Coordinates of C-alpha atoms and ligand atoms in Angstrom, one line a residue:
M1 CA 9.5 -11.3 -21.0
H2 CA 8.8 -6.8 -19.8
E3 CA 12.0 -4.9 -19.9
K4 CA 12.7 -4.5 -16.6
V5 CA 14.1 -2.2 -14.3
M6 CA 16.1 -2.8 -10.6
V7 CA 15.8 -0.6 -8.2
L8 CA 18.5 -1.3 -5.6
D9 CA 17.6 -0.4 -2.0
F10 CA 20.0 1.3 0.1
G11 CA 17.8 1.5 3.3
G12 CA 16.3 4.3 1.8
Q13 CA 12.3 5.5 3.4
Y14 CA 11.0 6.0 0.0
N15 CA 12.2 2.5 -1.9
Q16 CA 8.9 1.5 -2.9
L17 CA 8.1 4.8 -4.2
I18 CA 11.0 5.0 -6.6
A19 CA 9.3 1.6 -7.6
R20 CA 5.8 2.6 -8.1
R21 CA 6.9 5.6 -9.8
V22 CA 8.5 3.6 -12.4
R23 CA 5.6 1.6 -13.2
E24 CA 3.3 4.2 -13.6
C25 CA 6.0 4.7 -16.5
N26 CA 4.6 1.3 -17.9
V27 CA 8.3 -0.3 -17.0
Y28 CA 8.4 -2.9 -14.9
C29 CA 10.8 -2.8 -11.8
E30 CA 11.6 -4.9 -8.8
V31 CA 13.5 -3.5 -5.6
K32 CA 16.6 -5.8 -4.4
S33 CA 18.8 -5.4 -1.6
Y34 CA 22.0 -4.0 -2.1
K35 CA 23.9 -7.3 -1.5
T36 CA 22.3 -8.4 -4.6
S37 CA 25.8 -10.1 -6.5
I38 CA 26.9 -9.1 -10.1
E39 CA 25.8 -12.3 -11.3
E40 CA 22.8 -11.9 -10.3
I41 CA 21.9 -8.0 -11.6
K42 CA 23.3 -9.8 -15.2
K43 CA 21.1 -12.7 -15.0
F44 CA 18.1 -9.9 -14.4
D45 CA 19.1 -8.5 -17.2
P46 CA 18.0 -4.8 -16.3
K47 CA 17.3 -2.1 -18.8
G48 CA 18.7 0.5 -16.1
I49 CA 19.5 0.1 -12.4
I50 CA 18.4 3.0 -9.7
F51 CA 20.0 3.2 -6.2
T52 CA 17.4 4.6 -3.5
G53 CA 18.5 7.1 -1.0
G54 CA 19.7 5.9 2.7
P55 CA 20.3 7.1 6.2
N56 CA 24.1 6.5 6.2
S57 CA 27.0 8.4 5.1
V58 CA 29.4 6.6 2.4
Y59 CA 32.0 7.0 4.5
D60 CA 30.8 4.8 7.3
P61 CA 32.6 2.3 7.7
D62 CA 29.2 0.0 8.2
S63 CA 27.5 1.9 5.5
P64 CA 26.1 0.1 2.6
Q65 CA 28.6 -0.1 -0.4
I66 CA 28.5 -1.4 -4.0
S67 CA 31.3 -3.1 -6.0
K68 CA 32.8 -0.7 -8.8
E69 CA 32.0 -3.6 -11.3
I70 CA 28.3 -2.5 -11.5
F71 CA 29.2 0.8 -13.2
E72 CA 31.2 -1.3 -15.8
L73 CA 28.1 -3.2 -16.9
G74 CA 26.9 -0.7 -19.8
V75 CA 23.4 -0.6 -17.9
P76 CA 22.3 3.2 -17.2
V77 CA 22.6 4.0 -13.5
L78 CA 20.6 6.6 -11.6
G79 CA 21.8 6.9 -7.9
I80 CA 19.5 9.1 -5.7
C81 CA 20.4 11.0 -2.5
Y82 CA 22.7 8.0 -1.0
G83 CA 22.6 6.4 -4.5
C84 CA 24.5 9.5 -6.1
Q85 CA 27.0 10.4 -3.4
L86 CA 27.9 6.4 -3.3
M87 CA 28.5 6.5 -7.1
S88 CA 30.5 9.6 -6.4
H89 CA 32.5 8.0 -3.8
V90 CA 32.8 4.7 -5.4
L91 CA 34.1 6.3 -8.7
G92 CA 36.5 8.7 -7.0
G93 CA 34.7 11.8 -5.9
K94 CA 34.4 13.5 -2.9
V95 CA 31.4 13.3 -0.3
E96 CA 32.1 15.4 2.8
S97 CA 29.6 16.2 5.6
A98 CA 27.3 18.8 5.3
E99 CA 26.7 19.7 8.6
S100 CA 30.0 21.2 9.3
N101 CA 30.0 23.7 6.9
D102 CA 26.3 24.6 7.2
T103 CA 25.4 23.2 3.7
S104 CA 23.2 20.5 4.5
E105 CA 19.3 21.2 3.3
Y106 CA 16.4 19.6 4.0
G107 CA 12.7 20.4 2.3
M108 CA 11.8 22.3 -0.8
T109 CA 15.1 24.1 -2.6
R110 CA 14.9 26.7 -5.5
T111 CA 17.4 24.4 -8.1
E112 CA 18.5 25.3 -11.5
F113 CA 19.1 23.2 -14.7
K114 CA 20.7 22.4 -17.7
T115 CA 18.3 21.5 -19.7
D116 CA 20.4 19.9 -22.5
S117 CA 20.9 17.3 -20.3
K118 CA 18.9 13.9 -21.5
L119 CA 17.9 13.5 -18.1
F120 CA 15.9 16.6 -17.8
K121 CA 14.3 17.2 -21.0
G122 CA 11.3 18.9 -21.4
I123 CA 11.6 20.3 -17.9
P124 CA 12.0 24.4 -17.0
S125 CA 15.4 25.6 -16.3
E126 CA 14.4 26.3 -12.6
C127 CA 12.0 24.1 -10.3
T128 CA 11.4 23.2 -6.6
T129 CA 13.2 20.0 -5.7
W130 CA 12.9 17.8 -2.1
M131 CA 16.3 17.8 -0.8
S132 CA 16.7 15.7 2.8
H133 CA 20.7 15.2 3.0
T134 CA 23.6 15.9 5.5
D135 CA 26.1 15.1 2.9
L136 CA 27.5 16.9 0.1
I137 CA 29.2 16.0 -2.6
T138 CA 32.0 18.3 -3.0
A139 CA 34.0 17.1 -5.5
I140 CA 32.2 15.1 -8.8
P141 CA 34.4 11.7 -10.4
S142 CA 36.4 12.4 -13.6
G143 CA 34.1 12.6 -16.7
F144 CA 31.1 13.6 -14.7
V145 CA 29.6 17.2 -15.3
S146 CA 27.2 18.8 -13.0
S147 CA 24.1 19.4 -14.3
A148 CA 21.7 20.9 -11.6
H149 CA 22.7 23.2 -8.5
S150 CA 21.0 24.8 -5.6
E151 CA 22.2 27.4 -3.4
K152 CA 24.3 25.8 -1.4
C153 CA 24.4 22.5 -3.4
P154 CA 26.5 22.7 -6.0
Y155 CA 26.4 19.0 -7.3
A156 CA 22.4 19.0 -7.1
A157 CA 23.1 16.8 -10.3
I158 CA 25.8 14.7 -12.0
E159 CA 26.1 12.8 -15.1
N160 CA 29.0 11.1 -17.5
E161 CA 26.6 11.1 -20.5
E162 CA 29.0 8.7 -22.4
R163 CA 28.4 6.2 -19.9
A164 CA 25.2 6.8 -18.9
L165 CA 25.7 7.4 -15.2
Y166 CA 23.8 9.9 -13.4
G167 CA 23.1 11.0 -9.8
L168 CA 20.7 13.0 -8.0
Q169 CA 21.1 14.7 -5.1
F170 CA 17.2 15.2 -4.3
H171 CA 14.3 12.9 -4.4
P172 CA 13.0 13.0 -7.8
E173 CA 10.3 10.3 -6.5
V174 CA 8.4 12.3 -3.9
M175 CA 5.4 14.7 -5.1
H176 CA 7.3 17.9 -3.6
T177 CA 9.7 17.7 -6.5
E178 CA 8.5 19.3 -9.4
H179 CA 8.6 17.4 -12.3
G180 CA 10.3 14.3 -10.4
S181 CA 8.2 12.0 -12.4
E182 CA 9.1 13.4 -15.9
M183 CA 12.6 13.0 -14.4
L184 CA 12.1 9.6 -13.6
H185 CA 10.5 8.7 -16.6
N186 CA 13.7 10.3 -18.5
F187 CA 15.4 8.3 -17.6
L188 CA 13.8 5.4 -18.6
Y189 CA 12.7 6.5 -22.0
E190 CA 15.7 9.1 -22.8
I191 CA 18.5 6.8 -21.3
C192 CA 17.4 3.6 -20.9
G193 CA 15.6 3.3 -24.0
C194 CA 12.9 1.5 -22.4
K195 CA 10.0 0.9 -24.9
G196 CA 7.3 0.7 -21.9
D197 CA 5.6 -2.6 -22.0
W198 CA 4.4 -3.0 -18.6
S199 CA 0.3 -2.4 -18.8
M200 CA -2.3 -4.7 -16.5
Q201 CA -3.6 -6.4 -19.4
S202 CA -0.5 -7.9 -20.5
Y203 CA 0.0 -8.7 -16.6
A204 CA -3.1 -10.0 -16.7
Q205 CA -2.8 -12.2 -19.7
T206 CA 0.9 -13.4 -18.3
A207 CA -0.5 -14.4 -14.9
I208 CA -3.7 -16.5 -16.1
A209 CA -1.0 -18.3 -18.1
Q210 CA 1.4 -18.7 -15.4
I211 CA -1.3 -19.8 -13.0
R212 CA -3.0 -22.7 -15.6
K213 CA 0.0 -23.9 -16.5
Q214 CA 1.5 -24.0 -12.1
V215 CA -2.3 -25.1 -11.0
G216 CA -2.7 -27.4 -14.2
S217 CA -6.4 -29.4 -13.1
G218 CA -5.1 -29.1 -9.2
K219 CA -8.2 -27.7 -6.5
V220 CA -7.2 -24.0 -5.4
L221 CA -8.8 -22.8 -2.1
L222 CA -9.0 -18.7 -1.1
A223 CA -10.4 -17.0 1.8
L224 CA -12.3 -14.6 0.3
S225 CA -12.5 -11.9 2.7
G226 CA -14.8 -8.8 0.3
G227 CA -11.5 -6.8 0.6
V228 CA -9.6 -5.6 -2.6
D229 CA -6.4 -7.9 -2.6
S230 CA -8.6 -10.9 -1.7
S231 CA -11.4 -9.8 -4.3
V232 CA -8.9 -9.3 -7.0
L233 CA -7.2 -12.6 -6.0
A234 CA -10.4 -14.7 -6.6
A235 CA -11.3 -12.7 -10.0
L236 CA -7.8 -13.4 -11.4
L237 CA -8.0 -17.2 -10.8
S238 CA -11.6 -17.3 -11.8
K239 CA -10.6 -16.1 -15.4
A240 CA -7.3 -18.9 -14.4
V241 CA -9.3 -22.2 -13.5
G242 CA -12.7 -21.2 -13.2
N243 CA -14.4 -23.4 -11.2
Q244 CA -11.4 -25.4 -9.6
L245 CA -11.4 -22.5 -7.2
T246 CA -13.5 -22.4 -4.2
C247 CA -14.0 -19.0 -2.3
I248 CA -14.5 -19.0 0.9
F249 CA -16.5 -16.1 2.3
V250 CA -16.9 -16.1 5.9
D251 CA -19.3 -13.7 7.4
H252 CA -18.6 -12.9 10.7
G253 CA -21.4 -10.8 11.2
L254 CA -19.2 -8.3 12.2
M255 CA -19.4 -6.0 8.5
R256 CA -20.3 -2.9 7.2
K257 CA -24.2 -3.2 6.6
N258 CA -25.4 -4.8 3.7
E259 CA -21.8 -5.8 2.9
G260 CA -22.1 -9.5 3.0
D261 CA -24.5 -9.7 0.3
E262 CA -22.7 -6.8 -1.7
V263 CA -19.8 -9.0 -1.7
E264 CA -21.7 -12.2 -2.3
A265 CA -23.7 -10.5 -5.3
A266 CA -20.2 -9.5 -6.8
F267 CA -19.5 -12.5 -7.3
A268 CA -22.4 -14.1 -8.4
D269 CA -22.0 -14.0 -12.4
W270 CA -18.3 -15.2 -11.5
D271 CA -17.0 -19.3 -12.4
V272 CA -16.1 -19.9 -9.0
N273 CA -17.7 -22.2 -6.1
F274 CA -18.7 -19.4 -3.2
V275 CA -19.6 -20.7 -0.5
R276 CA -20.7 -18.3 2.2
V277 CA -20.6 -18.9 6.0
N278 CA -23.1 -16.7 8.0
A279 CA -21.2 -17.1 11.1
G280 CA -22.8 -14.0 13.0
E281 CA -23.7 -15.8 16.0
R282 CA -20.8 -18.2 16.3
F283 CA -18.8 -15.1 16.5
L284 CA -20.9 -12.9 18.7
S285 CA -21.1 -15.6 21.3
K286 CA -17.8 -16.2 21.8
L287 CA -17.3 -12.3 21.7
A288 CA -20.0 -11.7 24.9
G289 CA -18.6 -9.8 27.2
V290 CA -15.0 -9.4 25.7
T291 CA -14.0 -6.0 26.1
E292 CA -10.2 -6.0 25.2
P293 CA -9.3 -5.0 21.7
E294 CA -6.3 -7.7 21.8
K295 CA -8.6 -10.1 23.0
K296 CA -11.4 -9.5 20.9
R297 CA -8.8 -9.7 18.2
K298 CA -7.1 -13.1 19.1
I299 CA -11.2 -14.6 19.6
I300 CA -12.0 -13.5 16.3
G301 CA -8.8 -14.6 14.5
E302 CA -9.3 -18.3 16.0
E303 CA -12.7 -18.5 15.3
F304 CA -12.2 -17.6 11.4
I305 CA -10.0 -20.0 11.7
R306 CA -12.3 -22.8 13.1
V307 CA -15.1 -21.6 10.2
F308 CA -12.6 -22.0 7.6
E309 CA -11.1 -25.1 8.7
D310 CA -14.8 -27.0 9.2
E311 CA -15.3 -25.8 5.2
A312 CA -12.3 -26.7 4.2
K313 CA -13.2 -29.7 5.3
K314 CA -16.3 -30.4 3.5
I315 CA -13.8 -29.7 0.3
G316 CA -11.5 -32.2 1.2
K317 CA -7.7 -32.2 0.3
V318 CA -6.6 -29.0 -1.9
D319 CA -3.7 -28.7 -3.4
F320 CA -3.4 -25.0 -3.6
L321 CA -4.1 -22.8 -1.0
A322 CA -4.4 -19.0 -2.3
Q323 CA -2.8 -15.9 -0.4
G324 CA -3.1 -12.0 -1.0
T325 CA 0.5 -11.2 -0.8
I326 CA 1.3 -8.2 -2.3
Y327 CA 4.0 -6.6 -3.2
P328 CA 4.8 -3.9 -0.2
D329 CA 4.5 -7.6 2.3
V330 CA 7.5 -8.7 -0.4
I331 CA 9.5 -5.7 0.2
E332 CA 9.2 -5.1 3.7
S333 CA 10.0 -8.7 4.4
G334 CA 13.5 -7.6 2.8
S335 CA 13.7 -7.0 -0.4
G336 CA 11.6 -10.0 -2.3
D337 CA 12.8 -12.9 -0.4
A338 CA 10.6 -15.2 1.3
A339 CA 6.8 -15.3 1.2
V340 CA 4.7 -13.3 3.7
I341 CA 1.6 -14.9 5.4
K342 CA 0.0 -11.9 6.6
S343 CA 0.0 -11.5 10.0
H344 CA -4.1 -9.9 9.8
H345 CA -6.3 -13.0 11.1
N346 CA -8.1 -13.6 8.0
V347 CA -5.4 -15.0 6.4
G348 CA -2.4 -15.7 9.2
G349 CA -2.4 -19.1 10.5
L350 CA -4.2 -21.5 7.9
P351 CA -1.7 -22.9 6.5
D352 CA -1.3 -25.0 9.9
Y353 CA -5.0 -25.9 9.6
V354 CA -5.9 -27.0 6.1
D355 CA -4.6 -29.5 4.2
F356 CA -2.6 -28.2 0.9
K357 CA 0.2 -28.8 -1.0
E358 CA 1.2 -25.4 -2.0
I359 CA 0.7 -21.6 -1.5
I360 CA 0.3 -19.6 -4.7
E361 CA 0.6 -16.0 -4.2
P362 CA -0.4 -14.3 -7.5
L363 CA -0.4 -10.7 -6.7
R364 CA 3.1 -10.6 -4.8
L365 CA 4.6 -8.6 -7.6
L366 CA 1.9 -5.8 -7.4
F367 CA 1.4 -2.8 -5.7
K368 CA -2.1 -1.8 -4.5
D369 CA -2.6 0.9 -6.8
E370 CA -1.7 -2.0 -9.4
V371 CA -3.8 -4.3 -7.6
R372 CA -7.1 -2.2 -8.4
K373 CA -6.0 -1.6 -11.8
L374 CA -5.8 -5.1 -12.6
G375 CA -9.5 -5.7 -10.5
I376 CA -10.6 -3.1 -13.0
E377 CA -9.0 -5.0 -15.7
L378 CA -10.5 -8.4 -15.2
G379 CA -14.1 -6.7 -14.9
L380 CA -14.7 -6.6 -10.8
S381 CA -17.3 -4.3 -9.4
D382 CA -16.3 -0.7 -8.3
V383 CA -17.6 -1.6 -5.1
L384 CA -15.2 -4.2 -4.5
V385 CA -12.5 -2.5 -6.5
W386 CA -12.7 0.9 -4.7
R387 CA -13.7 -0.4 -1.3
Q388 CA -11.6 1.5 1.2
P389 CA -9.5 -0.7 4.2
F390 CA -12.0 -2.6 6.7
P391 CA -9.8 -4.4 9.5
G392 CA -10.3 -8.0 9.7
P393 CA -12.0 -8.0 13.0
G394 CA -14.6 -5.9 11.5
L395 CA -16.9 -3.7 13.7
A396 CA -15.8 -5.1 16.7
I397 CA -12.6 -3.0 17.2
R398 CA -15.1 -0.3 15.8
I399 CA -17.9 -0.8 19.3
I400 CA -15.5 -0.1 22.3
G401 CA -16.2 -2.1 25.4
D402 CA -18.8 -5.1 24.9
I403 CA -20.4 -6.3 21.9
T404 CA -24.1 -7.1 21.3
A405 CA -26.1 -7.3 18.8
E406 CA -28.0 -3.9 19.2
K407 CA -24.8 -2.0 19.2
I408 CA -23.7 -4.3 15.7
E409 CA -26.8 -2.7 14.1
I410 CA -26.8 0.8 15.7
L411 CA -23.1 1.2 14.4
Q412 CA -24.1 -0.2 10.6
N413 CA -26.7 2.1 10.2
A414 CA -24.7 4.8 11.7
D415 CA -21.6 4.4 9.4
A416 CA -24.2 3.6 6.0
I417 CA -25.2 7.0 6.6
F418 CA -21.7 8.4 7.1
R419 CA -20.6 6.7 3.9
E420 CA -23.0 7.5 2.0
E421 CA -23.0 11.3 2.7
I422 CA -19.2 11.1 1.9
A423 CA -20.1 9.7 -1.2
I424 CA -22.9 12.3 -1.9
A425 CA -20.4 15.3 -1.1
G426 CA -17.7 13.5 -3.9
M427 CA -14.9 12.8 -1.1
D428 CA -15.4 9.2 -1.4
R429 CA -11.7 9.0 -3.3
D430 CA -10.5 11.5 -1.3
I431 CA -10.6 10.4 2.0
N432 CA -8.6 7.1 2.4
Q433 CA -10.3 5.7 5.2
Y434 CA -13.6 6.8 6.9
F435 CA -15.8 4.8 10.0
A436 CA -18.1 5.4 12.7
V437 CA -17.4 4.3 16.1
L438 CA -20.0 3.5 18.6
T439 CA -17.7 4.5 21.8
S440 CA -20.4 3.1 24.0
M441 CA -20.0 6.3 25.7
R442 CA -23.3 7.8 26.9
S443 CA -24.8 11.1 27.6
V444 CA -27.5 13.5 28.6
G445 CA -29.3 15.0 25.9
V446 CA -33.0 15.9 24.7
M447 CA -35.3 15.0 22.2
G448 CA -38.7 16.6 22.1
D449 CA -39.6 17.6 25.2
S450 CA -37.9 14.4 26.9
R451 CA -34.6 13.8 28.1
T452 CA -32.6 11.4 26.2
Y453 CA -29.6 9.2 28.0
D454 CA -27.9 7.9 25.1
Y455 CA -24.8 6.8 22.4
T456 CA -22.2 8.7 21.5
L457 CA -20.9 7.8 17.9
A458 CA -17.5 8.9 17.0
L459 CA -17.0 10.0 13.2
R460 CA -13.2 9.7 12.0
G461 CA -11.9 10.2 8.5
V462 CA -8.0 9.8 7.7
T463 CA -6.0 10.9 5.0
T464 CA -2.7 8.7 4.3
T465 CA -1.0 7.1 1.9
D466 CA 0.7 4.3 4.1
F467 CA -1.8 4.2 6.9
M468 CA 1.3 4.2 9.7
T469 CA 0.6 8.1 9.4
A470 CA -2.4 10.0 9.2
D471 CA -3.8 13.5 8.9
F472 CA -7.9 13.5 10.0
A473 CA -9.7 14.2 7.4
K474 CA -10.9 17.8 6.4
I475 CA -14.3 17.1 5.9
P476 CA -16.5 20.5 5.7
Y477 CA -18.6 21.7 8.5
D478 CA -22.2 21.7 6.0
V479 CA -21.2 17.9 5.0
L480 CA -20.2 17.1 9.2
A481 CA -24.1 19.4 9.8
K482 CA -25.7 17.3 7.5
I483 CA -24.0 13.6 8.7
S484 CA -24.8 14.4 12.2
N485 CA -28.6 15.2 12.0
R486 CA -29.5 12.6 9.3
I487 CA -28.0 10.4 12.1
V488 CA -29.7 11.6 15.3
N489 CA -32.7 11.3 13.5
E490 CA -32.2 8.1 11.9
V491 CA -30.9 6.0 14.1
S492 CA -32.3 5.6 17.4
N493 CA -29.9 5.4 20.7
I494 CA -27.4 7.8 19.2
N495 CA -27.8 11.4 20.6
R496 CA -24.7 12.8 20.2
I497 CA -22.2 13.1 17.8
V498 CA -18.1 13.8 18.0
Y499 CA -15.2 14.1 15.0
D500 CA -12.1 13.1 15.8
I501 CA -9.0 15.4 15.2
T502 CA -6.7 13.5 15.8
T503 CA -3.4 12.5 13.9
K504 CA -1.7 9.5 14.0
P505 CA 0.3 9.5 15.7
P506 CA -0.2 9.9 18.3
S507 CA -3.5 8.6 18.2
T508 CA -3.9 5.0 15.6
I509 CA -6.6 4.8 12.7
E510 CA -8.9 2.8 14.9
W511 CA -10.4 3.4 18.0
E512 CA -9.2 0.1 19.3
Ligands
LIG601 P1 -4.1 1.5 13.1 O1 -5.5 1.7 13.9 O2 -2.9 0.4 14.0 O3 -4.4 1.4 11.6 O4 -3.8 3.0 13.0 C1 -4.0 1.5 10.9 C2 -4.6 0.4 9.5 O5 -4.4 -1.0 9.9 C3 -6.4 -1.3 9.8 N1 -6.2 -2.5 11.3 C4 -6.2 -3.3 11.0 N2 -6.6 -4.6 9.9 N3 -7.0 -6.5 11.4 C5 -6.7 -6.2 10.1 O6 -6.6 -6.4 9.2 C6 -6.6 -5.7 12.6 O7 -6.6 -6.2 13.7 C7 -6.5 -4.1 11.9 N4 -5.9 -3.1 13.2 C8 -6.7 -1.7 12.7 C9 -6.7 -0.4 10.1 O8 -8.1 -0.4 9.7 C10 -6.2 0.6 9.3 O9 -6.3 0.9 8.1

């Protein structure tokens, strides 16, 4: 068993980030609801507890509360923002609205620290912290001292060393807080006494043993999309149960250039039954003349299930259906409650159609970056591990309007050049998602001495951490110029190229 930390979620927007930071320190943690009972907490046996921030005021009648007993368990606690105010409130301190006396703080704030505190060991006595609070602790509970302050906030950090209770008014988990990761590291190692036994190597061994135990001699079926999650899952299952696993890879013909072959090649040497279904024509005929994006999605989703079902029938009854659910899906569904079946077409809905006994989700406790680490640990190829996200409906939603085989080919060729040049420029791991869009709009151009009337291609590149908001990537002009030049010269039927400079919101990342 690993040493564990519990992150109690009070509805803060950074709850997942805190958990990731803890895991980056090689300490395993889980995010649980603040409603988790004392009995459950004791059973979980955490080495430390972290309270997240949250949008409420502690004195709101409906605000999330916590029992005083939690502070009597003898387990170190770190309260962050709302969590800090709540700790103070419950233990007899005073929290007031900072708005009335203009002491609320938002953004980067100079903060002075007492570096003899265990929490601030090794950090400079003055750093920038990220504050975001409209309430303020105005009196600390007895037994506590202030260990940091800013201009407006006398209690930017509080602590009771003897009881191992610590609170931070600011957010150590966000990158704007200088040395924030070190503070979390200090909490885990100096205060909770963690040794750091969470690594992907140990996780892989444990997960493989668990899968073997659960699956026994049963048959496992996996819908492989070629994306990071399903690829890593395939690798993990292959190591665990070898050819008891069948992966069905439905190639809908709307993948990027050569992608179907790349996915197939990546698994060529693995011990799995790999079934590739080339269903391009089947999808294309269903999509003929369809222009409405949601209708495209629906058709592709339904057709995918049909193809998968046809293949699954050939295998007969399977015992387990593997799903690539990952931890953010689990947290979003309510702090570790029920399993989530992703709504994406490539997995959603399958359980209704395929004959199986049980679902297994071996990645459900991992964050995306951990899934990648696991992939590397298992020896999966870089092509798959570092694949940028690709939507289930594929190029269908990157060809505006109706889809034809000709347009797919044009887009595949242009997109391949874009990706190649971004890689040459060394930007492929910095831009989180980048692709070409065939706008289906035509405009006039001139080539040689002749007039052309051809398609406009749009390039999209975004930087983002969560794909919920995004900025357009600042690709240097010379790189854009080279891409543009190559595409118009090498790909027929494109005579104009534009770069999408909108953020999300108000745009979305995909064009459809
Ligand atoms: P948007 O366009 O909503 O995209 O800003 C956010 C992220 O979701 C991906 N995306 C999809 N993924 N099925 C998927 O599996 C879809 O229908 C779909 N639509 C958008 C998109 O590529 C981006 O990463």
